[in-house]
Amino acid sequence: MNAADLVREGVQRLKAALPLDFDEFSFMHARIQSTIALVAAAFPDKDTAAWRNLHAAETGFTEVLEALELAEQVDEGARGDQ
């Protein structure tokens, strides 16, 4: 098994574990990430624990969104290889 096969297997497991359809889940996740980003940007006092928590949440949601996009690209590539 090569690295590409391992990635494809990981993507299949991710999709199987999602509570919604992959595209719907990605859309909802992006909406949540965008909302958190807007709140963090508008937060008046960025030197507080509350802002740091918002910023950490924004960072986490952004990283997951990027991983979902990468997983979709890998899956599309795998379908094109078949």
GROMACS .gro file of N, CA and C in nm:
model
  246
    1MET      N    1   0.086  -0.117   0.000
    1MET     CA    2   0.000   0.000   0.000
    1MET      C    3   0.091   0.123   0.000
    2ASN      N    4   0.065   0.217  -0.092
    2ASN     CA    5   0.147   0.338  -0.098
    2ASN      C    6   0.078   0.453  -0.025
    3ALA      N    7   0.144   0.569  -0.023
    3ALA     CA    8   0.092   0.684   0.051
    3ALA      C    9  -0.042   0.730  -0.006
    4ALA      N   10  -0.056   0.729  -0.138
    4ALA     CA   11  -0.182   0.772  -0.198
    4ALA      C   12  -0.298   0.682  -0.155
    5ASP      N   13  -0.272   0.552  -0.147
    5ASP     CA   14  -0.376   0.459  -0.101
    5ASP      C   15  -0.414   0.487   0.044
    6LEU      N   16  -0.314   0.518   0.126
    6LEU     CA   17  -0.342   0.550   0.266
    6LEU      C   18  -0.427   0.676   0.278
    7VAL      N   19  -0.396   0.776   0.196
    7VAL     CA   20  -0.474   0.900   0.198
    7VAL      C   21  -0.617   0.873   0.152
    8ARG      N   22  -0.633   0.797   0.043
    8ARG     CA   23  -0.768   0.765  -0.005
    8ARG      C   24  -0.848   0.691   0.102
    9GLU      N   25  -0.783   0.597   0.170
    9GLU     CA   26  -0.851   0.524   0.277
    9GLU      C   27  -0.892   0.618   0.389
   10GLY      N   28  -0.805   0.712   0.423
   10GLY     CA   29  -0.838   0.810   0.526
   10GLY      C   30  -0.955   0.897   0.487
   11VAL      N   31  -0.959   0.939   0.361
   11VAL     CA   32  -1.070   1.021   0.312
   11VAL      C   33  -1.200   0.941   0.317
   12GLN      N   34  -1.197   0.816   0.277
   12GLN     CA   35  -1.317   0.733   0.282
   12GLN      C   36  -1.367   0.717   0.425
   13ARG      N   37  -1.275   0.699   0.518
   13ARG     CA   38  -1.315   0.687   0.660
   13ARG      C   39  -1.373   0.818   0.711
   14LEU      N   40  -1.312   0.930   0.672
   14LEU     CA   41  -1.364   1.061   0.712
   14LEU      C   42  -1.506   1.079   0.661
   15LYS      N   43  -1.527   1.052   0.533
   15LYS     CA   44  -1.661   1.069   0.476
   15LYS      C   45  -1.763   0.977   0.542
   16ALA      N   46  -1.723   0.856   0.574
   16ALA     CA   47  -1.815   0.761   0.639
   16ALA      C   48  -1.851   0.807   0.780
   17ALA      N   49  -1.762   0.881   0.845
   17ALA     CA   50  -1.786   0.923   0.983
   17ALA      C   51  -1.863   1.053   0.994
   18LEU      N   52  -1.879   1.126   0.884
   18LEU     CA   53  -1.947   1.256   0.890
   18LEU      C   54  -2.095   1.238   0.918
   19PRO      N   55  -2.152   1.330   0.999
   19PRO     CA   56  -2.294   1.319   1.031
   19PRO      C   57  -2.385   1.361   0.915
   20LEU      N   58  -2.330   1.428   0.815
   20LEU     CA   59  -2.406   1.476   0.700
   20LEU      C   60  -2.334   1.435   0.572
   21ASP      N   61  -2.395   1.464   0.461
   21ASP     CA   62  -2.329   1.450   0.332
   21ASP      C   63  -2.202   1.536   0.334
   22PHE      N   64  -2.096   1.491   0.269
   22PHE     CA   65  -1.967   1.561   0.274
   22PHE      C   66  -1.981   1.708   0.232
   23ASP      N   67  -2.048   1.736   0.121
   23ASP     CA   68  -2.062   1.874   0.074
   23ASP      C   69  -2.143   1.958   0.172
   24GLU      N   70  -2.250   1.901   0.227
   24GLU     CA   71  -2.332   1.973   0.324
   24GLU      C   72  -2.252   2.001   0.451
   25PHE      N   73  -2.177   1.902   0.496
   25PHE     CA   74  -2.095   1.920   0.615
   25PHE      C   75  -1.991   2.029   0.592
   26SER      N   76  -1.925   2.027   0.476
   26SER     CA   77  -1.824   2.128   0.444
   26SER      C   78  -1.886   2.267   0.441
   27PHE      N   79  -2.005   2.279   0.383
   27PHE     CA   80  -2.074   2.408   0.376
   27PHE      C   81  -2.107   2.459   0.515
   28MET      N   82  -2.164   2.374   0.599
   28MET     CA   83  -2.198   2.416   0.736
   28MET      C   84  -2.073   2.452   0.814
   29HIS      N   85  -1.968   2.375   0.797
   29HIS     CA   86  -1.843   2.402   0.867
   29HIS      C   87  -1.788   2.538   0.823
   30ALA      N   88  -1.793   2.568   0.694
   30ALA     CA   89  -1.745   2.697   0.643
   30ALA      C   90  -1.827   2.812   0.699
   31ARG      N   91  -1.957   2.794   0.712
   31ARG     CA   92  -2.042   2.899   0.770
   31ARG      C   93  -2.004   2.926   0.915
   32ILE      N   94  -1.982   2.820   0.991
   32ILE     CA   95  -1.943   2.836   1.131
   32ILE      C   96  -1.807   2.905   1.139
   33GLN      N   97  -1.712   2.861   1.058
   33GLN     CA   98  -1.578   2.921   1.058
   33GLN      C   99  -1.586   3.069   1.023
   34SER      N  100  -1.665   3.105   0.924
   34SER     CA  101  -1.679   3.245   0.883
   34SER      C  102  -1.740   3.329   0.994
   35THR      N  103  -1.840   3.276   1.061
   35THR     CA  104  -1.903   3.348   1.172
   35THR      C  105  -1.804   3.373   1.285
   36ILE      N  106  -1.730   3.270   1.321
   36ILE     CA  107  -1.630   3.285   1.427
   36ILE      C  108  -1.524   3.387   1.386
   37ALA      N  109  -1.482   3.384   1.260
   37ALA     CA  110  -1.381   3.479   1.212
   37ALA      C  111  -1.433   3.622   1.220
   38LEU      N  112  -1.559   3.645   1.183
   38LEU     CA  113  -1.617   3.779   1.191
   38LEU      C  114  -1.626   3.827   1.335
   39VAL      N  115  -1.670   3.740   1.425
   39VAL     CA  116  -1.681   3.777   1.566
   39VAL      C  117  -1.543   3.808   1.623
   40ALA      N  118  -1.445   3.725   1.592
   40ALA     CA  119  -1.309   3.748   1.642
   40ALA      C  120  -1.253   3.880   1.589
   41ALA      N  121  -1.277   3.910   1.463
   41ALA     CA  122  -1.226   4.034   1.403
   41ALA      C  123  -1.292   4.157   1.465
   42ALA      N  124  -1.420   4.146   1.500
   42ALA     CA  125  -1.493   4.260   1.555
   42ALA      C  126  -1.481   4.270   1.707
   43PHE      N  127  -1.422   4.171   1.771
   43PHE     CA  128  -1.414   4.170   1.917
   43PHE      C  129  -1.335   4.292   1.964
   44PRO      N  130  -1.391   4.371   2.057
   44PRO     CA  131  -1.328   4.499   2.092
   44PRO      C  132  -1.195   4.489   2.167
   45ASP      N  133  -1.181   4.391   2.253
   45ASP     CA  134  -1.060   4.383   2.336
   45ASP      C  135  -0.986   4.254   2.306
   46LYS      N  136  -0.884   4.266   2.225
   46LYS     CA  137  -0.811   4.147   2.181
   46LYS      C  138  -0.706   4.102   2.282
   47ASP      N  139  -0.702   4.165   2.398
   47ASP     CA  140  -0.607   4.126   2.502
   47ASP      C  141  -0.681   4.057   2.617
   48THR      N  142  -0.776   3.970   2.582
   48THR     CA  143  -0.853   3.900   2.684
   48THR      C  144  -0.855   3.750   2.654
   49ALA      N  145  -0.888   3.674   2.756
   49ALA     CA  146  -0.900   3.529   2.738
   49ALA      C  147  -1.013   3.496   2.640
   50ALA      N  148  -1.120   3.574   2.643
   50ALA     CA  149  -1.233   3.549   2.553
   50ALA      C  150  -1.188   3.560   2.407
   51TRP      N  151  -1.113   3.666   2.374
   51TRP     CA  152  -1.066   3.681   2.237
   51TRP      C  153  -0.970   3.570   2.200
   52ARG      N  154  -0.881   3.532   2.291
   52ARG     CA  155  -0.786   3.424   2.261
   52ARG      C  156  -0.861   3.293   2.234
   53ASN      N  157  -0.970   3.269   2.308
   53ASN     CA  158  -1.051   3.149   2.282
   53ASN      C  159  -1.119   3.157   2.146
   54LEU      N  160  -1.172   3.274   2.111
   54LEU     CA  161  -1.232   3.291   1.979
   54LEU      C  162  -1.128   3.270   1.869
   55HIS      N  163  -1.012   3.327   1.888
   55HIS     CA  164  -0.906   3.314   1.788
   55HIS      C  165  -0.862   3.168   1.774
   56ALA      N  166  -0.852   3.098   1.885
   56ALA     CA  167  -0.815   2.956   1.880
   56ALA      C  168  -0.922   2.875   1.807
   57ALA      N  169  -1.049   2.907   1.833
   57ALA     CA  170  -1.159   2.838   1.765
   57ALA      C  171  -1.154   2.866   1.615
   58GLU      N  172  -1.131   2.993   1.580
   58GLU     CA  173  -1.121   3.030   1.438
   58GLU      C  174  -1.008   2.953   1.370
   59THR      N  175  -0.895   2.946   1.435
   59THR     CA  176  -0.780   2.875   1.379
   59THR      C  177  -0.812   2.727   1.360
   60GLY      N  178  -0.873   2.667   1.461
   60GLY     CA  179  -0.909   2.525   1.452
   60GLY      C  180  -1.008   2.497   1.340
   61PHE      N  181  -1.112   2.580   1.331
   61PHE     CA  182  -1.211   2.562   1.225
   61PHE      C  183  -1.149   2.583   1.088
   62THR      N  184  -1.057   2.680   1.077
   62THR     CA  185  -0.991   2.705   0.949
   62THR      C  186  -0.907   2.585   0.908
   63GLU      N  187  -0.834   2.528   1.002
   63GLU     CA  188  -0.750   2.412   0.971
   63GLU      C  189  -0.834   2.292   0.929
   64VAL      N  190  -0.947   2.271   0.996
   64VAL     CA  191  -1.035   2.159   0.958
   64VAL      C  192  -1.093   2.184   0.819
   65LEU      N  193  -1.132   2.309   0.792
   65LEU     CA  194  -1.186   2.342   0.660
   65LEU      C  195  -1.083   2.316   0.551
   66GLU      N  196  -0.958   2.353   0.576
   66GLU     CA  197  -0.851   2.326   0.479
   66GLU      C  198  -0.831   2.176   0.461
   67ALA      N  199  -0.840   2.100   0.569
   67ALA     CA  200  -0.827   1.954   0.559
   67ALA      C  201  -0.942   1.894   0.479
   68LEU      N  202  -1.063   1.945   0.499
   68LEU     CA  203  -1.178   1.896   0.422
   68LEU      C  204  -1.160   1.925   0.274
   69GLU      N  205  -1.111   2.045   0.242
   69GLU     CA  206  -1.088   2.079   0.101
   69GLU      C  207  -0.981   1.990   0.040
   70LEU      N  208  -0.876   1.963   0.115
   70LEU     CA  209  -0.770   1.873   0.067
   70LEU      C  210  -0.825   1.732   0.046
   71ALA      N  211  -0.907   1.686   0.140
   71ALA     CA  212  -0.966   1.553   0.128
   71ALA      C  213  -1.053   1.544   0.002
   72GLU      N  214  -1.126   1.650  -0.027
   72GLU     CA  215  -1.211   1.650  -0.147
   72GLU      C  216  -1.124   1.646  -0.273
   73GLN      N  217  -1.015   1.720  -0.274
   73GLN     CA  218  -0.925   1.719  -0.390
   73GLN      C  219  -0.864   1.580  -0.410
   74VAL      N  220  -0.824   1.518  -0.300
   74VAL     CA  221  -0.767   1.383  -0.308
   74VAL      C  222  -0.870   1.286  -0.362
   75ASP      N  223  -0.994   1.297  -0.312
   75ASP     CA  224  -1.099   1.207  -0.356
   75ASP      C  225  -1.131   1.227  -0.504
   76GLU      N  226  -1.134   1.352  -0.548
   76GLU     CA  227  -1.159   1.379  -0.690
   76GLU      C  228  -1.046   1.322  -0.775
   77GLY      N  229  -0.923   1.335  -0.728
   77GLY     CA  230  -0.809   1.278  -0.800
   77GLY      C  231  -0.817   1.127  -0.808
   78ALA      N  232  -0.862   1.065  -0.699
   78ALA     CA  233  -0.875   0.919  -0.696
   78ALA      C  234  -0.982   0.874  -0.795
   79ARG      N  235  -1.092   0.947  -0.803
   79ARG     CA  236  -1.197   0.911  -0.898
   79ARG      C  237  -1.149   0.928  -1.041
   80GLY      N  238  -1.064   1.029  -1.064
   80GLY     CA  239  -1.010   1.051  -1.198
   80GLY      C  240  -0.911   0.944  -1.240
   81ASP      N  241  -0.846   0.881  -1.141
   81ASP     CA  242  -0.749   0.776  -1.170
   81ASP      C  243  -0.815   0.645  -1.209
   82GLN      N  244  -0.941   0.631  -1.179
   82GLN     CA  245  -1.009   0.502  -1.201
   82GLN      C  246  -1.059   0.491  -1.342
   0.00000   0.00000   0.00000
